[in-house]
Amino acid sequence: MIRDITLPAFDKLLAQLISAPSVSSASSVWDQSNCKVIALLADWFGQLGFSVEIMDVPDNPGKQNLIATMGQGAGGLVLSGHTDTVPFDQAKWSSDPFSLNYRDDRFYGLGSCDMKGFFPVILSAVSDFSGAEFKQPLIVIATADEESSMSGAQALAEAGRPKARCAVIGEPTSLRPIRMHKGMMMERIHLQGRSGHSSNPALGKNALDCMVEVLVELTAFRRELQSQYQNSSFEIDVPTMNFGHIHGGDNPNRICGACELQFDLRPLPGMDIDSLRNSISKRVKPIAQKHQIEIVIEHLFGGVPAFETPANSQFVKACERLSGQPADAVAFATEAPYLQKLGMETIVMGPGSIDQAHQPDEFLAIDQIKPAVNILKGLIQQYCIEDVPAVPNDNEGIL
Ligand SMILES: [Zn+2]
C-alpha cells in the first residue's frame, strides 16, 4: 500500500535530481557515477512504501540500477527512466546546468527533460494512490548509462527483470505514445595491407584499393536493404547506412598500408542486427581475401535493436486514449527493445520535447507536467488497481 506521506513538491524533487551530476559517456574524462541519483530515488520510493532494490551494473563500477516495486502479481505496469545525462557545454548555458532554474514557465537544468523530470512525475502520480490496494504490481525502474552504452538496461534484460505486462519509458516525446523506433549499429572495418614504394604495386598490398571495393559492396548492400525494407511510419522510410569516417595511408608516393572505415546502420523493425552483421561480413571478407589483405570487422558498441509494439495492442490503445494522441514512430533509439525482450508491451511516452534533449539550456515546460501525471495515474488505475483482463479487447468503456 502507498503510504500517506507528503514528499517535497515537484520542483524541490527535480532540483535535487538536477544537482546530482550523473553524466555518462564513453570518454572517461566525462563519465560519472549515477549513485547519487539512485540514492535519492531509493529514498523517496522507499518512503512511499515501495520495496527498493539497488543493483550494481556488472563490470561497470559506480553505476547502479534501481528497481522499486509496489504490489505483486504477474501483470502490472513498469515505469522506466534513465538516470544519466549527456555531457554538456557549460559556456553555452544561460544558467548553471546543475542548478534548477525556473523562468518563462520552464524548468531549466541538465537532464530536466531527458529525463530526470519523469521521476517526480511518477512520484506525483503515485502519491495520489495512498491507501489504495494494488491488485497488480507497479514497478519503477531507474537505469544507468542509457546515453552511452545502455549497459544498465542490458544488465536488467540479462537478469530477466523486471517482469510485468506493460512498460512505459518516459523519454521526452511531448506525451505522444511511440510504438516504434529504428535500431542503431556502429561498425568499424579495418584493412591491414603493406606499404611500399609506389613505383611498383608488387612491393606492397594496397589497403585503399581494397577499401574502394569494400565501399562499392557496402553501397550495393545498402541499395538492396532499402529496396527490400520500407516502413512509411518513419520520416526516413528506409534503413540507412552512413559512411561517417575513413582514414588510410600517408603519402601519394607510398602504397597505402592500412585503411579504416566507420559507418552506422539504422535498421527498421523486422531487421535483425546479428543477421545484418553476418551479411556484411560475408560480403566484404572475400574482397579482402582476394587482395590478400587482413580484415578486422568490429562493433563500436553492442548496437540497439529496432523496436515495434503492434498498433492494435491494448496497451497502445490505452496510451492513445489517455494522451489523446495517435501512436507514432521516432528516429531515436531507446531502451525499449530490452524491456520488450522481457515480454512486456512497451511504449515510449514522456513529458518534454526531444528538441530540448542534448541541448544547452535544456528545459521541461511546466504545461507538460500535469498532463503527464494524469496519463500515469490513468495507467496505474487501469493496470495496477483495476487489473484489466489479459485478453485484448476494444471495449471503449475500459477507462
Ligand atoms: Zn533519454
Short mmCIF file of N, CA, C and O in Angstrom, two decimals, residues 95-196:
data_model
loop_
_atom_site.label_atom_id
_atom_site.label_comp_id
_atom_site.label_asym_id
_atom_site.label_seq_id
_atom_site.Cartn_x
_atom_site.Cartn_y
_atom_site.Cartn_z
N SER A 95 22.25 29.45 -17.56
CA SER A 95 22.27 29.29 -16.10
C SER A 95 23.08 28.03 -15.78
O SER A 95 23.42 27.27 -16.69
N ASP A 96 23.35 27.80 -14.50
CA ASP A 96 24.14 26.63 -14.10
C ASP A 96 23.37 25.35 -14.46
O ASP A 96 22.23 25.15 -13.99
N PRO A 97 23.96 24.47 -15.29
CA PRO A 97 23.23 23.25 -15.69
C PRO A 97 22.86 22.34 -14.52
O PRO A 97 21.93 21.54 -14.63
N PHE A 98 23.58 22.48 -13.39
CA PHE A 98 23.31 21.61 -12.24
C PHE A 98 22.46 22.28 -11.16
O PHE A 98 22.41 21.83 -10.02
N SER A 99 21.86 23.41 -11.52
CA SER A 99 21.00 24.08 -10.56
C SER A 99 19.68 24.38 -11.26
O SER A 99 19.65 25.07 -12.28
N LEU A 100 18.59 23.84 -10.73
CA LEU A 100 17.29 24.01 -11.39
C LEU A 100 16.92 25.49 -11.41
O LEU A 100 16.96 26.17 -10.40
N ASN A 101 16.62 25.98 -12.62
CA ASN A 101 16.30 27.40 -12.78
C ASN A 101 14.93 27.52 -13.43
O ASN A 101 14.71 26.99 -14.52
N TYR A 102 14.00 28.19 -12.75
CA TYR A 102 12.64 28.32 -13.27
C TYR A 102 12.46 29.70 -13.87
O TYR A 102 12.62 30.71 -13.19
N ARG A 103 12.19 29.75 -15.17
CA ARG A 103 11.88 31.03 -15.82
C ARG A 103 11.02 30.74 -17.06
O ARG A 103 11.11 29.66 -17.64
N ASP A 104 10.21 31.68 -17.44
CA ASP A 104 9.32 31.56 -18.62
C ASP A 104 8.51 30.27 -18.60
O ASP A 104 8.36 29.60 -19.64
N ASP A 105 7.99 29.88 -17.44
CA ASP A 105 7.18 28.66 -17.31
C ASP A 105 7.94 27.39 -17.69
O ASP A 105 7.35 26.44 -18.20
N ARG A 106 9.25 27.43 -17.51
CA ARG A 106 10.05 26.26 -17.85
C ARG A 106 11.04 25.97 -16.73
O ARG A 106 11.58 26.89 -16.12
N PHE A 107 11.29 24.66 -16.51
CA PHE A 107 12.35 24.25 -15.59
C PHE A 107 13.62 23.97 -16.39
O PHE A 107 13.66 23.03 -17.18
N TYR A 108 14.65 24.81 -16.18
CA TYR A 108 15.91 24.61 -16.89
C TYR A 108 16.89 23.81 -16.02
O TYR A 108 16.98 24.04 -14.81
N GLY A 109 17.64 22.93 -16.65
CA GLY A 109 18.67 22.17 -15.95
C GLY A 109 19.08 20.97 -16.78
O GLY A 109 18.28 20.48 -17.59
N LEU A 110 20.31 20.49 -16.59
CA LEU A 110 20.80 19.34 -17.36
C LEU A 110 20.02 18.08 -16.96
O LEU A 110 20.06 17.69 -15.80
N GLY A 111 19.32 17.49 -17.92
CA GLY A 111 18.53 16.29 -17.63
C GLY A 111 17.09 16.61 -17.27
O GLY A 111 16.32 15.71 -16.99
N SER A 112 16.70 17.91 -17.30
CA SER A 112 15.33 18.26 -16.90
C SER A 112 14.31 17.54 -17.77
O SER A 112 13.34 16.98 -17.26
N CYS A 113 14.54 17.52 -19.11
CA CYS A 113 13.57 16.81 -19.96
C CYS A 113 14.08 15.43 -20.35
O CYS A 113 13.29 14.52 -20.54
N ASP A 114 15.38 15.23 -20.42
CA ASP A 114 15.94 13.93 -20.84
C ASP A 114 16.82 13.37 -19.73
O ASP A 114 18.02 13.47 -19.80
N MET A 115 16.27 12.70 -18.73
CA MET A 115 14.86 12.56 -18.44
C MET A 115 14.63 12.45 -16.95
O MET A 115 13.77 11.71 -16.48
N LYS A 116 15.38 13.27 -16.18
CA LYS A 116 15.19 13.22 -14.73
C LYS A 116 13.80 13.68 -14.33
O LYS A 116 13.26 13.26 -13.30
N GLY A 117 13.19 14.56 -15.14
CA GLY A 117 11.87 15.11 -14.81
C GLY A 117 10.78 14.04 -14.74
O GLY A 117 9.73 14.26 -14.13
N PHE A 118 11.02 12.89 -15.40
CA PHE A 118 10.00 11.84 -15.39
C PHE A 118 9.80 11.26 -13.98
O PHE A 118 8.69 10.86 -13.62
N PHE A 119 10.87 11.26 -13.17
CA PHE A 119 10.74 10.62 -11.84
C PHE A 119 9.83 11.40 -10.89
O PHE A 119 8.96 10.80 -10.25
N PRO A 120 9.98 12.73 -10.77
CA PRO A 120 8.99 13.46 -9.94
C PRO A 120 7.57 13.35 -10.48
O PRO A 120 6.61 13.41 -9.71
N VAL A 121 7.43 13.17 -11.82
CA VAL A 121 6.09 12.96 -12.38
C VAL A 121 5.52 11.65 -11.83
O VAL A 121 4.36 11.59 -11.40
N ILE A 122 6.36 10.60 -11.82
CA ILE A 122 5.89 9.31 -11.27
C ILE A 122 5.52 9.48 -9.80
O ILE A 122 4.47 9.02 -9.35
N LEU A 123 6.39 10.17 -9.04
CA LEU A 123 6.14 10.33 -7.60
C LEU A 123 4.83 11.07 -7.35
O LEU A 123 4.06 10.71 -6.46
N SER A 124 4.56 12.10 -8.19
CA SER A 124 3.31 12.85 -8.03
C SER A 124 2.12 11.95 -8.31
O SER A 124 1.12 11.97 -7.58
N ALA A 125 2.23 11.14 -9.40
CA ALA A 125 1.10 10.27 -9.77
C ALA A 125 0.85 9.24 -8.67
O ALA A 125 -0.29 9.01 -8.27
N VAL A 126 1.94 8.65 -8.16
CA VAL A 126 1.83 7.58 -7.17
C VAL A 126 1.22 8.10 -5.86
O VAL A 126 0.41 7.42 -5.23
N SER A 127 1.62 9.32 -5.48
CA SER A 127 1.15 9.87 -4.20
C SER A 127 -0.37 9.94 -4.14
O SER A 127 -0.96 9.88 -3.05
N ASP A 128 -1.02 10.05 -5.31
CA ASP A 128 -2.47 10.13 -5.34
C ASP A 128 -3.15 8.81 -5.02
O ASP A 128 -4.37 8.77 -4.90
N PHE A 129 -2.38 7.73 -4.96
CA PHE A 129 -2.98 6.42 -4.68
C PHE A 129 -2.73 5.97 -3.25
O PHE A 129 -2.81 4.78 -2.95
N SER A 130 -2.41 6.91 -2.35
CA SER A 130 -2.11 6.50 -0.98
C SER A 130 -3.31 5.76 -0.39
O SER A 130 -4.46 6.19 -0.54
N GLY A 131 -2.99 4.62 0.21
CA GLY A 131 -4.04 3.82 0.84
C GLY A 131 -4.72 2.85 -0.10
O GLY A 131 -5.43 1.95 0.34
N ALA A 132 -4.51 2.99 -1.44
CA ALA A 132 -5.21 2.11 -2.38
C ALA A 132 -4.57 0.72 -2.40
O ALA A 132 -3.38 0.58 -2.16
N GLU A 133 -5.41 -0.29 -2.68
CA GLU A 133 -4.91 -1.67 -2.83
C GLU A 133 -4.44 -1.86 -4.26
O GLU A 133 -5.16 -1.55 -5.20
N PHE A 134 -3.25 -2.43 -4.42
CA PHE A 134 -2.74 -2.74 -5.75
C PHE A 134 -3.00 -4.20 -6.06
O PHE A 134 -2.46 -5.08 -5.40
N LYS A 135 -3.81 -4.47 -7.10
CA LYS A 135 -4.06 -5.87 -7.48
C LYS A 135 -2.89 -6.43 -8.29
O LYS A 135 -2.69 -7.63 -8.34
N GLN A 136 -2.19 -5.54 -8.98
CA GLN A 136 -1.03 -5.93 -9.78
C GLN A 136 0.10 -4.95 -9.48
O GLN A 136 -0.16 -3.82 -9.07
N PRO A 137 1.34 -5.37 -9.71
CA PRO A 137 2.46 -4.51 -9.28
C PRO A 137 2.68 -3.27 -10.14
O PRO A 137 2.44 -3.29 -11.34
N LEU A 138 3.15 -2.23 -9.47
CA LEU A 138 3.71 -1.06 -10.15
C LEU A 138 5.21 -1.11 -9.90
O LEU A 138 5.63 -1.16 -8.73
N ILE A 139 5.98 -1.16 -10.96
CA ILE A 139 7.44 -1.30 -10.81
C ILE A 139 8.12 -0.10 -11.45
O ILE A 139 7.89 0.19 -12.64
N VAL A 140 8.91 0.61 -10.66
CA VAL A 140 9.64 1.76 -11.20
C VAL A 140 11.10 1.35 -11.41
O VAL A 140 11.74 0.80 -10.51
N ILE A 141 11.59 1.61 -12.62
CA ILE A 141 12.96 1.26 -12.98
C ILE A 141 13.75 2.53 -13.22
O ILE A 141 13.26 3.43 -13.93
N ALA A 142 14.94 2.61 -12.66
CA ALA A 142 15.84 3.72 -12.97
C ALA A 142 17.17 3.11 -13.42
O ALA A 142 17.79 2.36 -12.67
N THR A 143 17.56 3.39 -14.65
CA THR A 143 18.72 2.71 -15.24
C THR A 143 19.94 3.61 -15.33
O THR A 143 19.84 4.84 -15.31
N ALA A 144 21.09 2.96 -15.50
CA ALA A 144 22.37 3.65 -15.69
C ALA A 144 22.75 3.63 -17.18
O ALA A 144 22.36 2.74 -17.92
N ASP A 145 23.49 4.64 -17.59
CA ASP A 145 24.24 4.62 -18.85
C ASP A 145 23.41 4.45 -20.12
O ASP A 145 23.90 3.90 -21.10
N GLU A 146 22.17 4.97 -20.13
CA GLU A 146 21.38 4.89 -21.36
C GLU A 146 22.04 5.70 -22.46
O GLU A 146 22.01 5.34 -23.63
N GLU A 147 22.65 6.84 -22.09
CA GLU A 147 23.19 7.76 -23.08
C GLU A 147 24.52 7.30 -23.67
O GLU A 147 24.99 7.86 -24.65
N SER A 148 25.14 6.30 -23.05
CA SER A 148 26.45 5.87 -23.55
C SER A 148 26.41 4.45 -24.10
O SER A 148 26.53 4.23 -25.29
N SER A 149 26.18 3.46 -23.22
CA SER A 149 26.31 2.07 -23.66
C SER A 149 25.04 1.26 -23.50
O SER A 149 24.96 0.14 -23.98
N MET A 150 24.04 1.79 -22.80
CA MET A 150 22.83 1.05 -22.44
C MET A 150 23.14 -0.16 -21.57
O MET A 150 22.38 -1.13 -21.52
N SER A 151 24.27 -0.11 -20.87
CA SER A 151 24.67 -1.27 -20.06
C SER A 151 23.69 -1.52 -18.91
O SER A 151 23.51 -2.67 -18.50
N GLY A 152 23.04 -0.47 -18.41
CA GLY A 152 22.08 -0.66 -17.32
C GLY A 152 20.89 -1.50 -17.78
O GLY A 152 20.54 -2.49 -17.15
N ALA A 153 20.29 -1.11 -18.90
CA ALA A 153 19.13 -1.86 -19.42
C ALA A 153 19.53 -3.27 -19.83
O ALA A 153 18.79 -4.23 -19.62
N GLN A 154 20.73 -3.39 -20.42
CA GLN A 154 21.19 -4.73 -20.82
C GLN A 154 21.36 -5.63 -19.61
O GLN A 154 21.00 -6.81 -19.65
N ALA A 155 21.90 -5.07 -18.51
CA ALA A 155 22.08 -5.87 -17.29
C ALA A 155 20.74 -6.34 -16.75
O ALA A 155 20.60 -7.49 -16.32
N LEU A 156 19.73 -5.47 -16.82
CA LEU A 156 18.40 -5.87 -16.36
C LEU A 156 17.83 -6.97 -17.25
O LEU A 156 17.28 -7.96 -16.77
N ALA A 157 17.99 -6.81 -18.57
CA ALA A 157 17.47 -7.81 -19.50
C ALA A 157 18.14 -9.17 -19.23
O ALA A 157 17.49 -10.21 -19.24
N GLU A 158 19.46 -9.12 -18.98
CA GLU A 158 20.17 -10.37 -18.71
C GLU A 158 19.71 -11.01 -17.40
O GLU A 158 19.66 -12.24 -17.27
N ALA A 159 19.36 -10.17 -16.43
CA ALA A 159 18.88 -10.70 -15.14
C ALA A 159 17.41 -11.14 -15.24
O ALA A 159 16.85 -11.66 -14.28
N GLY A 160 16.79 -10.89 -16.40
CA GLY A 160 15.39 -11.28 -16.59
C GLY A 160 14.43 -10.43 -15.79
O GLY A 160 13.34 -10.87 -15.43
N ARG A 161 14.80 -9.18 -15.53
CA ARG A 161 13.96 -8.31 -14.71
C ARG A 161 13.83 -6.93 -15.33
O ARG A 161 14.74 -6.50 -16.00
N PRO A 162 12.75 -6.26 -15.10
CA PRO A 162 11.58 -6.66 -14.33
C PRO A 162 10.60 -7.43 -15.22
O PRO A 162 10.74 -7.41 -16.45
N LYS A 163 9.61 -8.03 -14.61
CA LYS A 163 8.55 -8.70 -15.36
C LYS A 163 7.23 -8.01 -15.03
O LYS A 163 6.89 -7.83 -13.87
N ALA A 164 6.52 -7.63 -16.05
CA ALA A 164 5.17 -7.07 -15.87
C ALA A 164 4.48 -7.22 -17.21
O ALA A 164 5.05 -7.79 -18.14
N ARG A 165 3.27 -6.73 -17.30
CA ARG A 165 2.55 -6.89 -18.55
C ARG A 165 2.91 -5.78 -19.54
O ARG A 165 3.03 -6.00 -20.74
N CYS A 166 3.10 -4.56 -19.03
CA CYS A 166 3.29 -3.41 -19.90
C CYS A 166 4.39 -2.51 -19.33
O CYS A 166 4.66 -2.54 -18.13
N ALA A 167 4.99 -1.71 -20.20
CA ALA A 167 6.03 -0.79 -19.74
C ALA A 167 5.94 0.53 -20.48
O ALA A 167 5.68 0.56 -21.69
N VAL A 168 6.18 1.61 -19.74
CA VAL A 168 6.31 2.94 -20.34
C VAL A 168 7.72 3.44 -20.06
O VAL A 168 8.15 3.43 -18.91
N ILE A 169 8.41 3.86 -21.10
CA ILE A 169 9.69 4.53 -20.92
C ILE A 169 9.42 6.02 -21.12
O ILE A 169 8.96 6.43 -22.18
N GLY A 170 9.71 6.81 -20.09
CA GLY A 170 9.30 8.22 -20.11
C GLY A 170 10.25 9.16 -20.80
O GLY A 170 10.44 10.29 -20.35
N GLU A 171 10.85 8.73 -21.91
CA GLU A 171 11.70 9.65 -22.69
C GLU A 171 10.83 10.79 -23.21
O GLU A 171 9.63 10.62 -23.43
N PRO A 172 11.45 11.96 -23.45
CA PRO A 172 10.64 13.10 -23.90
C PRO A 172 10.04 12.88 -25.29
O PRO A 172 10.77 12.83 -26.28
N THR A 173 8.74 12.75 -25.36
CA THR A 173 8.04 12.59 -26.65
C THR A 173 6.88 13.58 -26.74
O THR A 173 5.97 13.38 -27.53
N SER A 174 6.88 14.62 -25.89
CA SER A 174 5.75 15.55 -25.80
C SER A 174 4.47 14.78 -25.51
O SER A 174 3.38 15.13 -26.00
N LEU A 175 4.60 13.70 -24.74
CA LEU A 175 3.49 12.85 -24.29
C LEU A 175 2.79 12.11 -25.42
O LEU A 175 1.68 11.62 -25.25
N ARG A 176 3.43 12.03 -26.57
CA ARG A 176 2.87 11.21 -27.65
C ARG A 176 3.35 9.78 -27.46
O ARG A 176 4.54 9.55 -27.20
N PRO A 177 2.45 8.78 -27.54
CA PRO A 177 2.92 7.40 -27.41
C PRO A 177 3.73 6.97 -28.65
O PRO A 177 3.28 7.18 -29.77
N ILE A 178 4.88 6.44 -28.41
CA ILE A 178 5.76 5.99 -29.50
C ILE A 178 5.84 4.46 -29.45
O ILE A 178 6.23 3.91 -28.41
N ARG A 179 5.47 3.82 -30.55
CA ARG A 179 5.46 2.35 -30.52
C ARG A 179 6.51 1.75 -31.45
O ARG A 179 6.59 0.53 -31.58
N MET A 180 7.32 2.60 -32.07
CA MET A 180 8.34 2.10 -32.99
C MET A 180 9.55 3.02 -33.01
O MET A 180 9.39 4.24 -32.98
N HIS A 181 10.71 2.45 -33.04
CA HIS A 181 11.87 3.23 -33.47
C HIS A 181 12.85 2.34 -34.21
O HIS A 181 12.79 1.11 -34.12
N LYS A 182 13.73 2.99 -34.98
CA LYS A 182 14.75 2.23 -35.68
C LYS A 182 15.79 1.74 -34.69
O LYS A 182 15.90 2.25 -33.57
N GLY A 183 16.59 0.77 -35.11
CA GLY A 183 17.72 0.34 -34.31
C GLY A 183 18.95 1.13 -34.69
O GLY A 183 18.89 2.06 -35.50
N MET A 184 20.06 0.80 -34.08
CA MET A 184 21.29 1.51 -34.41
C MET A 184 22.50 0.61 -34.21
O MET A 184 22.65 -0.03 -33.17
N MET A 185 23.35 0.56 -35.23
CA MET A 185 24.60 -0.18 -35.12
C MET A 185 25.73 0.75 -35.58
O MET A 185 25.51 1.59 -36.45
N MET A 186 26.91 0.59 -34.98
CA MET A 186 28.08 1.34 -35.45
C MET A 186 29.21 0.35 -35.64
O MET A 186 29.58 -0.35 -34.70
N GLU A 187 29.72 0.28 -36.85
CA GLU A 187 30.68 -0.76 -37.20
C GLU A 187 31.98 -0.14 -37.71
O GLU A 187 32.00 0.99 -38.23
N ARG A 188 33.03 -0.94 -37.57
CA ARG A 188 34.36 -0.48 -37.98
C ARG A 188 34.98 -1.58 -38.82
O ARG A 188 34.96 -2.75 -38.43
N ILE A 189 35.51 -1.21 -40.00
CA ILE A 189 36.22 -2.18 -40.84
C ILE A 189 37.66 -1.70 -40.99
O ILE A 189 37.91 -0.60 -41.49
N HIS A 190 38.58 -2.52 -40.51
CA HIS A 190 40.00 -2.16 -40.61
C HIS A 190 40.68 -3.10 -41.60
O HIS A 190 40.61 -4.32 -41.46
N LEU A 191 41.33 -2.52 -42.60
CA LEU A 191 42.05 -3.31 -43.60
C LEU A 191 43.54 -3.10 -43.40
O LEU A 191 44.03 -1.97 -43.40
N GLN A 192 44.25 -4.20 -43.21
CA GLN A 192 45.69 -4.11 -42.97
C GLN A 192 46.44 -4.73 -44.16
O GLN A 192 46.40 -5.94 -44.37
N GLY A 193 47.08 -3.85 -44.98
CA GLY A 193 47.88 -4.33 -46.09
C GLY A 193 49.36 -4.16 -45.78
O GLY A 193 49.79 -4.37 -44.63
N ARG A 194 50.12 -3.73 -46.77
CA ARG A 194 51.56 -3.49 -46.51
C ARG A 194 52.00 -2.30 -47.36
O ARG A 194 51.69 -2.24 -48.56
N SER A 195 52.70 -1.34 -46.76
CA SER A 195 53.15 -0.19 -47.54
C SER A 195 54.41 -0.54 -48.33
O SER A 195 55.05 -1.56 -48.08
N GLY A 196 54.74 0.32 -49.26
CA GLY A 196 55.94 0.11 -50.08
C GLY A 196 56.05 1.25 -51.08
O GLY A 196 55.19 2.14 -51.11
#
